[in-house]
Coordinates of C-alpha atoms in Angstrom, one line a residue:
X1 CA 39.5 86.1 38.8
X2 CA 40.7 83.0 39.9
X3 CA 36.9 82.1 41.3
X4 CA 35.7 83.4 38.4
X5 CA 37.5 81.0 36.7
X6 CA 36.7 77.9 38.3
X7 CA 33.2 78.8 38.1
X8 CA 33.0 78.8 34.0
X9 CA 35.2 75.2 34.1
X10 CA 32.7 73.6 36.4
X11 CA 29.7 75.3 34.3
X12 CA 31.2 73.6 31.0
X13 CA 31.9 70.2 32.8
X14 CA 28.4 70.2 34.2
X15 CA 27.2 70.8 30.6
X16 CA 29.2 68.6 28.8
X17 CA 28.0 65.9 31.2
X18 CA 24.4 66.0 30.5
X19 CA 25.5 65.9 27.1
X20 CA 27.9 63.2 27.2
X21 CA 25.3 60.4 29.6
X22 CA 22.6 60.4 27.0
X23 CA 20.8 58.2 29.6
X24 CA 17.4 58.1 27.7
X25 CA 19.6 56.5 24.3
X26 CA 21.3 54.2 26.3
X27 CA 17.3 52.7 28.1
X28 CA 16.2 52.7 24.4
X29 CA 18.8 50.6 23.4
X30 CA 19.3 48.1 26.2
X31 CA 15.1 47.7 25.9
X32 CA 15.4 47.0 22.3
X33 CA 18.2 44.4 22.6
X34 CA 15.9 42.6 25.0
X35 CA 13.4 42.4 22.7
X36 CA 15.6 41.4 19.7
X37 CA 16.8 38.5 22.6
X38 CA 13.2 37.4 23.1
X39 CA 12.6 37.2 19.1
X40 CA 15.9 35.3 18.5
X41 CA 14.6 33.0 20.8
X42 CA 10.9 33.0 19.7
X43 CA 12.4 32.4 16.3
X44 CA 14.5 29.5 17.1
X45 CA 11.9 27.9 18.9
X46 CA 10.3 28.5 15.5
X47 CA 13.2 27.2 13.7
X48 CA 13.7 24.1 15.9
X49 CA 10.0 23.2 15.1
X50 CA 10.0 23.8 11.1
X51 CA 13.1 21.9 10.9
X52 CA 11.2 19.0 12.6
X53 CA 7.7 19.8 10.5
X54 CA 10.2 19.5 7.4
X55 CA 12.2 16.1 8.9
X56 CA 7.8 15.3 9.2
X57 CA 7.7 16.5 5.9
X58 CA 10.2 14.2 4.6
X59 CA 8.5 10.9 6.1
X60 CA 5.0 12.2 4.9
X61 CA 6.3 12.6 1.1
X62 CA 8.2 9.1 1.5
X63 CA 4.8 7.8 3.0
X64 CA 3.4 9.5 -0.2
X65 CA 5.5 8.1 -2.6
X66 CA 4.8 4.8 -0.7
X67 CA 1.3 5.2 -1.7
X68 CA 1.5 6.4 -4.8
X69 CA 3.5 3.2 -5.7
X70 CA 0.5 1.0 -4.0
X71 CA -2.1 2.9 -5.9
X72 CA 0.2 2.4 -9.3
X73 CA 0.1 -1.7 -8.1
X74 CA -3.8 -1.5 -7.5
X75 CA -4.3 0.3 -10.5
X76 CA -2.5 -2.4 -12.6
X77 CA -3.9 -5.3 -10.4
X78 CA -7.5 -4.1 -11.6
X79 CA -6.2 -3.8 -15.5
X80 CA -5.0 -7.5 -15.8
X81 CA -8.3 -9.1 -13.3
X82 CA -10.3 -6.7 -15.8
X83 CA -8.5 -8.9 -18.9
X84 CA -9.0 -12.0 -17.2
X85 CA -12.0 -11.2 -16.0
X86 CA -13.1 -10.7 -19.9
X87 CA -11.4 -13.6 -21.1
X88 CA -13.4 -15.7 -18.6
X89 CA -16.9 -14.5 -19.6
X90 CA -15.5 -15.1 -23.4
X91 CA -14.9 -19.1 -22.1
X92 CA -17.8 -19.5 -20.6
X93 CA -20.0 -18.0 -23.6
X94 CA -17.6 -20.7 -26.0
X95 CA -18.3 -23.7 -23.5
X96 CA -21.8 -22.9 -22.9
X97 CA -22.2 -23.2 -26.9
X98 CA -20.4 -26.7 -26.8
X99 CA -22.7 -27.5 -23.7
X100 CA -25.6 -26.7 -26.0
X101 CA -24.4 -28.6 -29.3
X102 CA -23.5 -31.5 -27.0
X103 CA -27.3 -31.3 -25.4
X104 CA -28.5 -31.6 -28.5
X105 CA -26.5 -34.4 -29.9
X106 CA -27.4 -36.4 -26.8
X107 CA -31.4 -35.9 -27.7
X108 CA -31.0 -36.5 -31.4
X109 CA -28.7 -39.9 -29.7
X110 CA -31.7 -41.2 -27.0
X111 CA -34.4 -40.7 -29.9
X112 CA -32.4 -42.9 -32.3
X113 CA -32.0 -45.4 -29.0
X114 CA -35.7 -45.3 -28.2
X115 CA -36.3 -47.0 -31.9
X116 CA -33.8 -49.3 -31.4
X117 CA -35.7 -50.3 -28.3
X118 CA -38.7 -50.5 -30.0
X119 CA -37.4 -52.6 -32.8
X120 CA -36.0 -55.0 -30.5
X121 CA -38.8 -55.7 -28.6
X122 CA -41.1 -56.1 -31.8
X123 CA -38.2 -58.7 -32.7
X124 CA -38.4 -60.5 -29.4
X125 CA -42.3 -60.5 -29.0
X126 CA -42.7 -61.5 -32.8
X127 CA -40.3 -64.4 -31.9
X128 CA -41.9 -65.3 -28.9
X129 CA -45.0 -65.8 -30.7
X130 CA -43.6 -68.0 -33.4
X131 CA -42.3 -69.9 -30.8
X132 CA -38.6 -68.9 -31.0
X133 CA -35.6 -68.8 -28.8
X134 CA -36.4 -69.2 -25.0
X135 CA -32.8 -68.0 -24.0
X136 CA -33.5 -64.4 -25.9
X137 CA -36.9 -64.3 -24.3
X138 CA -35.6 -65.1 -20.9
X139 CA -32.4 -62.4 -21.4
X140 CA -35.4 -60.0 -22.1
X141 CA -37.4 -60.3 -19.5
X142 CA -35.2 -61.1 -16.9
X143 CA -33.1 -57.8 -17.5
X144 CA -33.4 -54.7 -14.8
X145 CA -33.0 -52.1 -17.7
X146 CA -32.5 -51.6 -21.2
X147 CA -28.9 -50.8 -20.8
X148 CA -29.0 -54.2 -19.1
X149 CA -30.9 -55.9 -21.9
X150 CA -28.8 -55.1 -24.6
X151 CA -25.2 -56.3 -22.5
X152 CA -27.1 -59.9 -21.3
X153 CA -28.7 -60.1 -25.1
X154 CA -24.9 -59.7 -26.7
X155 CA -23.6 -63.0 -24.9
X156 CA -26.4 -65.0 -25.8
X157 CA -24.9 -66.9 -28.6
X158 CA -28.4 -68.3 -30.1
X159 CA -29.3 -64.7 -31.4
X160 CA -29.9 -64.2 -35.2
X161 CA -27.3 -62.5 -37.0
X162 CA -29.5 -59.8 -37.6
X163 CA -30.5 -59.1 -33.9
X164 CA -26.4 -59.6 -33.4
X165 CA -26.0 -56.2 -36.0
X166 CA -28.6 -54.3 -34.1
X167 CA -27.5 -55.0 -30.5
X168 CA -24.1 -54.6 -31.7
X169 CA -25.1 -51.2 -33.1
X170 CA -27.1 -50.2 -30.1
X171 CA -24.6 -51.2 -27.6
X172 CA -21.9 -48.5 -29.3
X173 CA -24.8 -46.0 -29.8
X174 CA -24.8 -46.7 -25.7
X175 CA -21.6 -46.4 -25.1
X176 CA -21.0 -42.6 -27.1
X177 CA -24.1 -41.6 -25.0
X178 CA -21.8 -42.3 -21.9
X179 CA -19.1 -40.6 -23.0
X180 CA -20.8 -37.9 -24.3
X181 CA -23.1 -37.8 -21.2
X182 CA -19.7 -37.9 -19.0
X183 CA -18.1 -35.3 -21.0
X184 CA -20.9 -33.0 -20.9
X185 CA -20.6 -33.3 -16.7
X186 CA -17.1 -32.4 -17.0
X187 CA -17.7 -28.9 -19.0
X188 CA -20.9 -28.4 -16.7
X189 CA -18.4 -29.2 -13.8
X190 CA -15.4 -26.5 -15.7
X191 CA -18.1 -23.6 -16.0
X192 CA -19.8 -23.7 -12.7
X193 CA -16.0 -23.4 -11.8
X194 CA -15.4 -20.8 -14.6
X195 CA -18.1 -18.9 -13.1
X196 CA -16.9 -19.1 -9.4
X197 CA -14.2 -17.6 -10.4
X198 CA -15.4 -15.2 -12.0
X199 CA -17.7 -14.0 -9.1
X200 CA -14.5 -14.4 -6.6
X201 CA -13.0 -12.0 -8.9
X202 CA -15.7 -9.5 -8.9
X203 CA -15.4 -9.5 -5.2
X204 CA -12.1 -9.1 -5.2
X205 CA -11.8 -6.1 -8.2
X206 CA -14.4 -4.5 -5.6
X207 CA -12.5 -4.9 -2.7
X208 CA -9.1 -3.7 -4.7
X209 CA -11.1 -0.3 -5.9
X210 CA -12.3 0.2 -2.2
X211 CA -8.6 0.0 -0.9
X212 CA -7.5 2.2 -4.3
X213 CA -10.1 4.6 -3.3
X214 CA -9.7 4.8 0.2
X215 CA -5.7 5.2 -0.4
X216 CA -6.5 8.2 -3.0
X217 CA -8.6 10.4 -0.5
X218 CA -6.2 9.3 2.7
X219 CA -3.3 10.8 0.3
X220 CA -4.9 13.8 -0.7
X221 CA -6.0 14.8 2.9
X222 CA -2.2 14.3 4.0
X223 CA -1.2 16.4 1.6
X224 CA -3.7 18.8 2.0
X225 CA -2.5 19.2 5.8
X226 CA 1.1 19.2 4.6
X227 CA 0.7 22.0 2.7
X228 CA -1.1 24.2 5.4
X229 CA 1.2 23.2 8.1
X230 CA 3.9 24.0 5.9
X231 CA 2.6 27.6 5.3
X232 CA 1.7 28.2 9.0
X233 CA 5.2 27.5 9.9
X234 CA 6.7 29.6 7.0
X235 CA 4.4 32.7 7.7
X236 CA 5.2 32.6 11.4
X237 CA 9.2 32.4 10.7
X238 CA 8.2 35.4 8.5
X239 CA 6.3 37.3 10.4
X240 CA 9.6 37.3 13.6
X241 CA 11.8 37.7 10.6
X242 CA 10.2 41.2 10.0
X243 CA 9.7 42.0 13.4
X244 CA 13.5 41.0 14.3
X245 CA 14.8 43.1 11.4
X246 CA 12.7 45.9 12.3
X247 CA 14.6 46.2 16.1
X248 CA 18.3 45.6 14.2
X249 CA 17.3 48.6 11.5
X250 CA 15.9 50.8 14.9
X251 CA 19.1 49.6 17.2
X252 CA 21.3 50.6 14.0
X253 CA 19.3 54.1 14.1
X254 CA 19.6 54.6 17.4
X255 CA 23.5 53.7 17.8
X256 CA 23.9 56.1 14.7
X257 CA 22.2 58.8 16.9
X258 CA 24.1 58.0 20.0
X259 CA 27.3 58.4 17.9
X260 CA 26.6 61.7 16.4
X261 CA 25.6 63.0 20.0
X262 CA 28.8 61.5 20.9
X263 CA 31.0 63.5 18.5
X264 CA 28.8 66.5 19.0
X265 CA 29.4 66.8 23.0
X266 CA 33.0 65.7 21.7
X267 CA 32.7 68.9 19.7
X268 CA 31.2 71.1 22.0
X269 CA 33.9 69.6 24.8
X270 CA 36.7 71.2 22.6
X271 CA 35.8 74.3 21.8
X272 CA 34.6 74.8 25.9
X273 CA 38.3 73.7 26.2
X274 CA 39.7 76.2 24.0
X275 CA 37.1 78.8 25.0
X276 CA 38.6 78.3 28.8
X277 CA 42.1 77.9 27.8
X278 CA 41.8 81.6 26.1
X279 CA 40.1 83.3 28.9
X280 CA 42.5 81.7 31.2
X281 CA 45.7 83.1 29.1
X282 CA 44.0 86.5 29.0
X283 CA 43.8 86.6 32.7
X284 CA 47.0 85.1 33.0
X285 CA 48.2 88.5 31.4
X286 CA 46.5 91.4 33.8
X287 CA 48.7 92.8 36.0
X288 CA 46.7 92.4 39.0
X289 CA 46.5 88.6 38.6
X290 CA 49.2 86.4 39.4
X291 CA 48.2 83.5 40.3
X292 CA 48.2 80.4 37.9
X293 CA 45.2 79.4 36.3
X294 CA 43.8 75.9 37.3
X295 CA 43.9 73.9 34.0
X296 CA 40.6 72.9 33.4
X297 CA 39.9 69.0 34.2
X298 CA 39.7 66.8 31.3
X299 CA 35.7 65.8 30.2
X300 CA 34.4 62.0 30.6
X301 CA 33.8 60.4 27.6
X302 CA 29.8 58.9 27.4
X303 CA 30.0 54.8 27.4
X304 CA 27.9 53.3 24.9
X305 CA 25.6 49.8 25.9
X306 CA 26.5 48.0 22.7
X307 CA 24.8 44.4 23.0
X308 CA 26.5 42.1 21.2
X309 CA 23.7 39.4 19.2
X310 CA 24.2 35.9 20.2
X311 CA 24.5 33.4 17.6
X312 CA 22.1 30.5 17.5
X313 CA 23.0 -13.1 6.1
X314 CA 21.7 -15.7 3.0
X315 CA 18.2 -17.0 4.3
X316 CA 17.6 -19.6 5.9
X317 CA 14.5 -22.3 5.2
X318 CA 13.4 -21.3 8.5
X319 CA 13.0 -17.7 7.4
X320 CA 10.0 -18.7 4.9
X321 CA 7.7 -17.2 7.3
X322 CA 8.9 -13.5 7.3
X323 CA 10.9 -13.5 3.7
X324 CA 7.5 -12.3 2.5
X325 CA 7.2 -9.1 4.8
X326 CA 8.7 -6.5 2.6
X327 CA 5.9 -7.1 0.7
X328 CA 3.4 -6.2 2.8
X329 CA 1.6 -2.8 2.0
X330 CA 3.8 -3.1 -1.3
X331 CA 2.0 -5.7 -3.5
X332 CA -1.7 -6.1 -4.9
X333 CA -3.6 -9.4 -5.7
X334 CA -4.0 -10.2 -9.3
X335 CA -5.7 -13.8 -9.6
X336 CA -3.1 -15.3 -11.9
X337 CA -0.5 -13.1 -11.2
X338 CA 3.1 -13.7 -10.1
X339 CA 4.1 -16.2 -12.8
X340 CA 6.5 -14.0 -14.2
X341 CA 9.4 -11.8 -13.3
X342 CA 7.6 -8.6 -14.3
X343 CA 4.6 -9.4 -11.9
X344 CA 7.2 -10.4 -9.1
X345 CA 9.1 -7.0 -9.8
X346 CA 6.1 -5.2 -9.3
X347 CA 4.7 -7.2 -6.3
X348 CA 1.6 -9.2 -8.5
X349 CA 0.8 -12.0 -6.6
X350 CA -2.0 -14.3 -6.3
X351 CA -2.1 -16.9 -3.2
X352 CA -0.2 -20.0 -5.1
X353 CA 2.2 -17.8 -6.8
X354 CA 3.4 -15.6 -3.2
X355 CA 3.8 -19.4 -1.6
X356 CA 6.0 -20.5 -4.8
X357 CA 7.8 -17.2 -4.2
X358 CA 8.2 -17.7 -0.4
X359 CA 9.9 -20.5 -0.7
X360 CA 11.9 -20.1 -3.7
X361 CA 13.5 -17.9 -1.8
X362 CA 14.9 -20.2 0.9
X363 CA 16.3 -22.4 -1.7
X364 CA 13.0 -24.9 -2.1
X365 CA 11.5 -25.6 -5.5
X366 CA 7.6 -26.3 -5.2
X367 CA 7.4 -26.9 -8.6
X368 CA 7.3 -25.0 -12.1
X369 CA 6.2 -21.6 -11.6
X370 CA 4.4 -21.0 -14.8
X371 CA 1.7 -24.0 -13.4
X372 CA 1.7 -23.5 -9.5
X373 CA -1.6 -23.8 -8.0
X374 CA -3.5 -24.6 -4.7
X375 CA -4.1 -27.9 -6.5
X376 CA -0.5 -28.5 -7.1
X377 CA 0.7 -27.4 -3.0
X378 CA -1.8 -29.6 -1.8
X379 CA 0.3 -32.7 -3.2
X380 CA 3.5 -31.0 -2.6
X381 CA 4.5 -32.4 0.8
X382 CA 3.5 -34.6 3.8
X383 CA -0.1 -34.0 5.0
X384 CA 0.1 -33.3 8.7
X385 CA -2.6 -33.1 11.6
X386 CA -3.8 -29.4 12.1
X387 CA -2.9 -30.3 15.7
X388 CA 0.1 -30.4 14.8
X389 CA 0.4 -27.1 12.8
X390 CA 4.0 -25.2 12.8
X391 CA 5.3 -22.3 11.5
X392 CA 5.9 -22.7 7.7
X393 CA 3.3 -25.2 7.0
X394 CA 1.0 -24.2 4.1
X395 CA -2.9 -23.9 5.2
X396 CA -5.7 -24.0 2.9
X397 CA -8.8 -22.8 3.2
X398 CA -12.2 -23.5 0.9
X399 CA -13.0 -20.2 -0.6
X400 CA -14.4 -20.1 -4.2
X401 CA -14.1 -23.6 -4.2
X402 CA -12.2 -26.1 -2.3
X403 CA -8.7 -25.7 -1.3
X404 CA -9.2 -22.5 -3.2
X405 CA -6.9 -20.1 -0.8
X406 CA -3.3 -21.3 0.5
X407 CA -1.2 -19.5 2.9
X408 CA 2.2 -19.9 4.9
X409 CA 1.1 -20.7 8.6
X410 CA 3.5 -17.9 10.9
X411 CA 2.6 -19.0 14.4
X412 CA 0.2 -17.8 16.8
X413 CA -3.2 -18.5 15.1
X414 CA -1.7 -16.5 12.2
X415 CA -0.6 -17.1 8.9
X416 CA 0.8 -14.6 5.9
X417 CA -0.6 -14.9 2.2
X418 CA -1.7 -12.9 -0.3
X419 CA -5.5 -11.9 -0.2
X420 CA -7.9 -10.5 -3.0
X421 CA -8.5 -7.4 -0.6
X422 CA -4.8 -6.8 1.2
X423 CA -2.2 -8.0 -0.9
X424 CA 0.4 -9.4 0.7
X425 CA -0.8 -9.7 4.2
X426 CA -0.6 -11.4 7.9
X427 CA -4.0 -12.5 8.4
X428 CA -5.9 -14.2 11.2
X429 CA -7.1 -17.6 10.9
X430 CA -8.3 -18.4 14.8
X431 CA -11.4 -16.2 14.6
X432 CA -13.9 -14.5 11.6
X433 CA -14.0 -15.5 8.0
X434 CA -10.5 -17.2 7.7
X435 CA -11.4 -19.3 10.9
X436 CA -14.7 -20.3 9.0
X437 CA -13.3 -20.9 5.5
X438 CA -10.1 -23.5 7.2
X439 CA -10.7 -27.0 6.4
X440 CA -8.3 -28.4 8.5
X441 CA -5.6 -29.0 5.4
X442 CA -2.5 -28.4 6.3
X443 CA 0.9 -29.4 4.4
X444 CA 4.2 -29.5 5.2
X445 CA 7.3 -28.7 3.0

């Protein structure tokens, strides 16, 4: 009995230790928390890098916005050169009607002069002839020109009254030819400037729409790239996502199974227990058995392989030659811009007005804003040697006209100004155009 005994304990301790190892949930389990390992990882990696494409991100829209404000400048650069552009073309159609009344006064003016001349010298041969004055004959013919005639004749003091009225006469007929000859020069002079201007303009609206354009499809494209970066990074993060939450729902399963095979060999464990125990108190009781039954050992418990997941100054005058970089890439040219607050506010310069600006803002006054000009910097300090060029002297180059561009000279063959095509800009004026258009001006404040 008592081998008979010892043989149904060791069957049930065999069996409840098959049952109890559950070696092939345990593999499962330990595999798949590797791979959930791997994925956390992957997906950090993942993280790390979207949280640097964002901090990207966050420069690129800041660039963006950047822009944005530069094409708002550009756009309102080209609105007021448009308006000044039209108001030009109005001048120049009003002066070139004065230009044309003035032409014609001056013809009906050297036809009246022409009979003047010819009554004078009816006058002088009709007196030379009746034997007249010799001093009047001798003015007349020793004169180089009419205009000469007609001074020598008035300071001969022998002339007939009536020869006095007509030289008189003639002489301030000469005179408002002169004046209106002179002043006919001067609007010539003011429209072929007018339309110098007008040209340079046209260049530069062309060269601002180039830059506007080229800004617009430079923006787009970065945004454009944003976007599908953005969305590669995001479906990636989603795609480990899925994969990592499938593992956790199949290591959840597979721990639930583990558990219920657990309780069930627990279970199964008992009632072998009690099974044994009652066979063992109903030998206990025959007659021919005496002995003491061996109390049956107790049953290991199964582990389980829980993983655990891991967890994851004031400026200085000497500044004047860098005050004016925070505009750069934040201004646009308007020709006549700058000469008010609003213009400054929104970084509208032309080249006279940045300069004005420049140094306002080391505490020296070139002169009232509303009227600064290339022609008024030119007289505004000591005229130096280009030899001698230093940072902060103002350089002027013949563009449009002469002395039509002025800049702040930096240093190194460089100066900073604001250009038709740029803005507010460092520029090179030792080789290309701006090393052409120089002319060797150069003022110092």
């Amino acid at each position: 009995m008592k081998k008979k005994m010892l043989l149904l304990n060791t069957t049930v301790l065999l069996g409840l230790g098959g049952v109890l190892s559950t070696p092939a949930y345990a593999s499962t389990i330990q595999d798949m928390e590797s791979q959930k390992s791997q994925i956390q990882n992957q997906r950090q990696d993942v993280q790390s890098n979207i949280k640097a494409a964002s901090d990207e991100l966050i420069r690129l829209q800041a660039e963006q916005d950047q822009m944005k404000a530069q094409l708002e400048r550009l756009t309102l650069a080209e609105e007021e050169n448009n308006k000044k552009a039209q108001k030009t073309e109005a001048d120049i159609k009003e002066t070139s009607k004065q230009v044309d009344q003035l032409e014609k006064e001056i013809k009906l003016l050297q036809e009246k002069l022409e009979k003047r001349n010819d009554i004078l010298k009816d006058r002088a041969r009709s007196m030379q002839e009746s034997g007249g004055n010799v001093e009047y004959l001798q003015v007349l013919l020793g004169s180089s020109s009419f205009g000469d005639f007609v001074d020598r004749a008035l300071a001969v003091s022998t002339i007939v009254d009536a020869d006095r009225g007509i030289l008189k006469e003639t002489k301030n007929m000469q005179d408002e030819l002169k004046t209106k000859q002179a002043d006919v020069k001067s609007k010539l002079a003011s429209l072929e400037d007018m339309k110098a201007e007008l040209d340079e303009m046209t260049v530069q609206l062309a060269a601002q729409k180039k830059q506007k354009d080229a800004l617009a499809k430079e923006l787009k494209d970065k945004e454009a790239k944003n976007e599908e970066l953005k969305a590669s990074l995001q479906s990636k993060d989603s795609s480990l996502a899925n994969e990592q939450s499938t593992l956790e729902q199949n290591i959840k399963d597979q721990k639930a199974a583990e558990e219920a095979a657990r309780k069930a060999a627990e279970q199964a464990a008992k009632e072998a227990a009690k099974k044994a125990a009652e066979q063992a108190q109903k030998a206990a009781a025959e007659p021919a058995e005496k002995a003491d039954s061996p109390s049956p050992k107790a049953a290991p418990k199964a582990s389980s392989n829980d993983v655990a997941p891991t967890s994851a100054p004031a400026p200085k005058a000497s500044n004047v030659v860098t005050v004016g970089n925070r505009w750069i890439g934040n201004s646009a040219y308007v020709f006549g811009g700058g000469r008010s607050q609003s213009d400054i506010n929104h970084g509208l310069f032309d080249c006279s007005s940045f300069v004005h600006w420049a140094y306002s803002q080391v505490g020296v006054n070139l002169g009232p804003l509303g009227s600064v000009s290339t022609e008024t910097l030119k007289h505004a300090g000591t005229q130096v040697s280009s030899s001698q060029m230093q940072p902060g002297d103002l350089v002027f180059f013949d563009t449009y006209k002469k002395d039509g561009h002025v800049g702040i000279y930096v240093g190194g063959g460089k100066f900073i100004g604001a250009q038709s095509s740029t803005g507010v800009a460092i520029a090179n004026m030792s080789s290309g155009y701006w090393k052409q258009k120089f002319n060797g001006r150069v003022v110092r404040i």
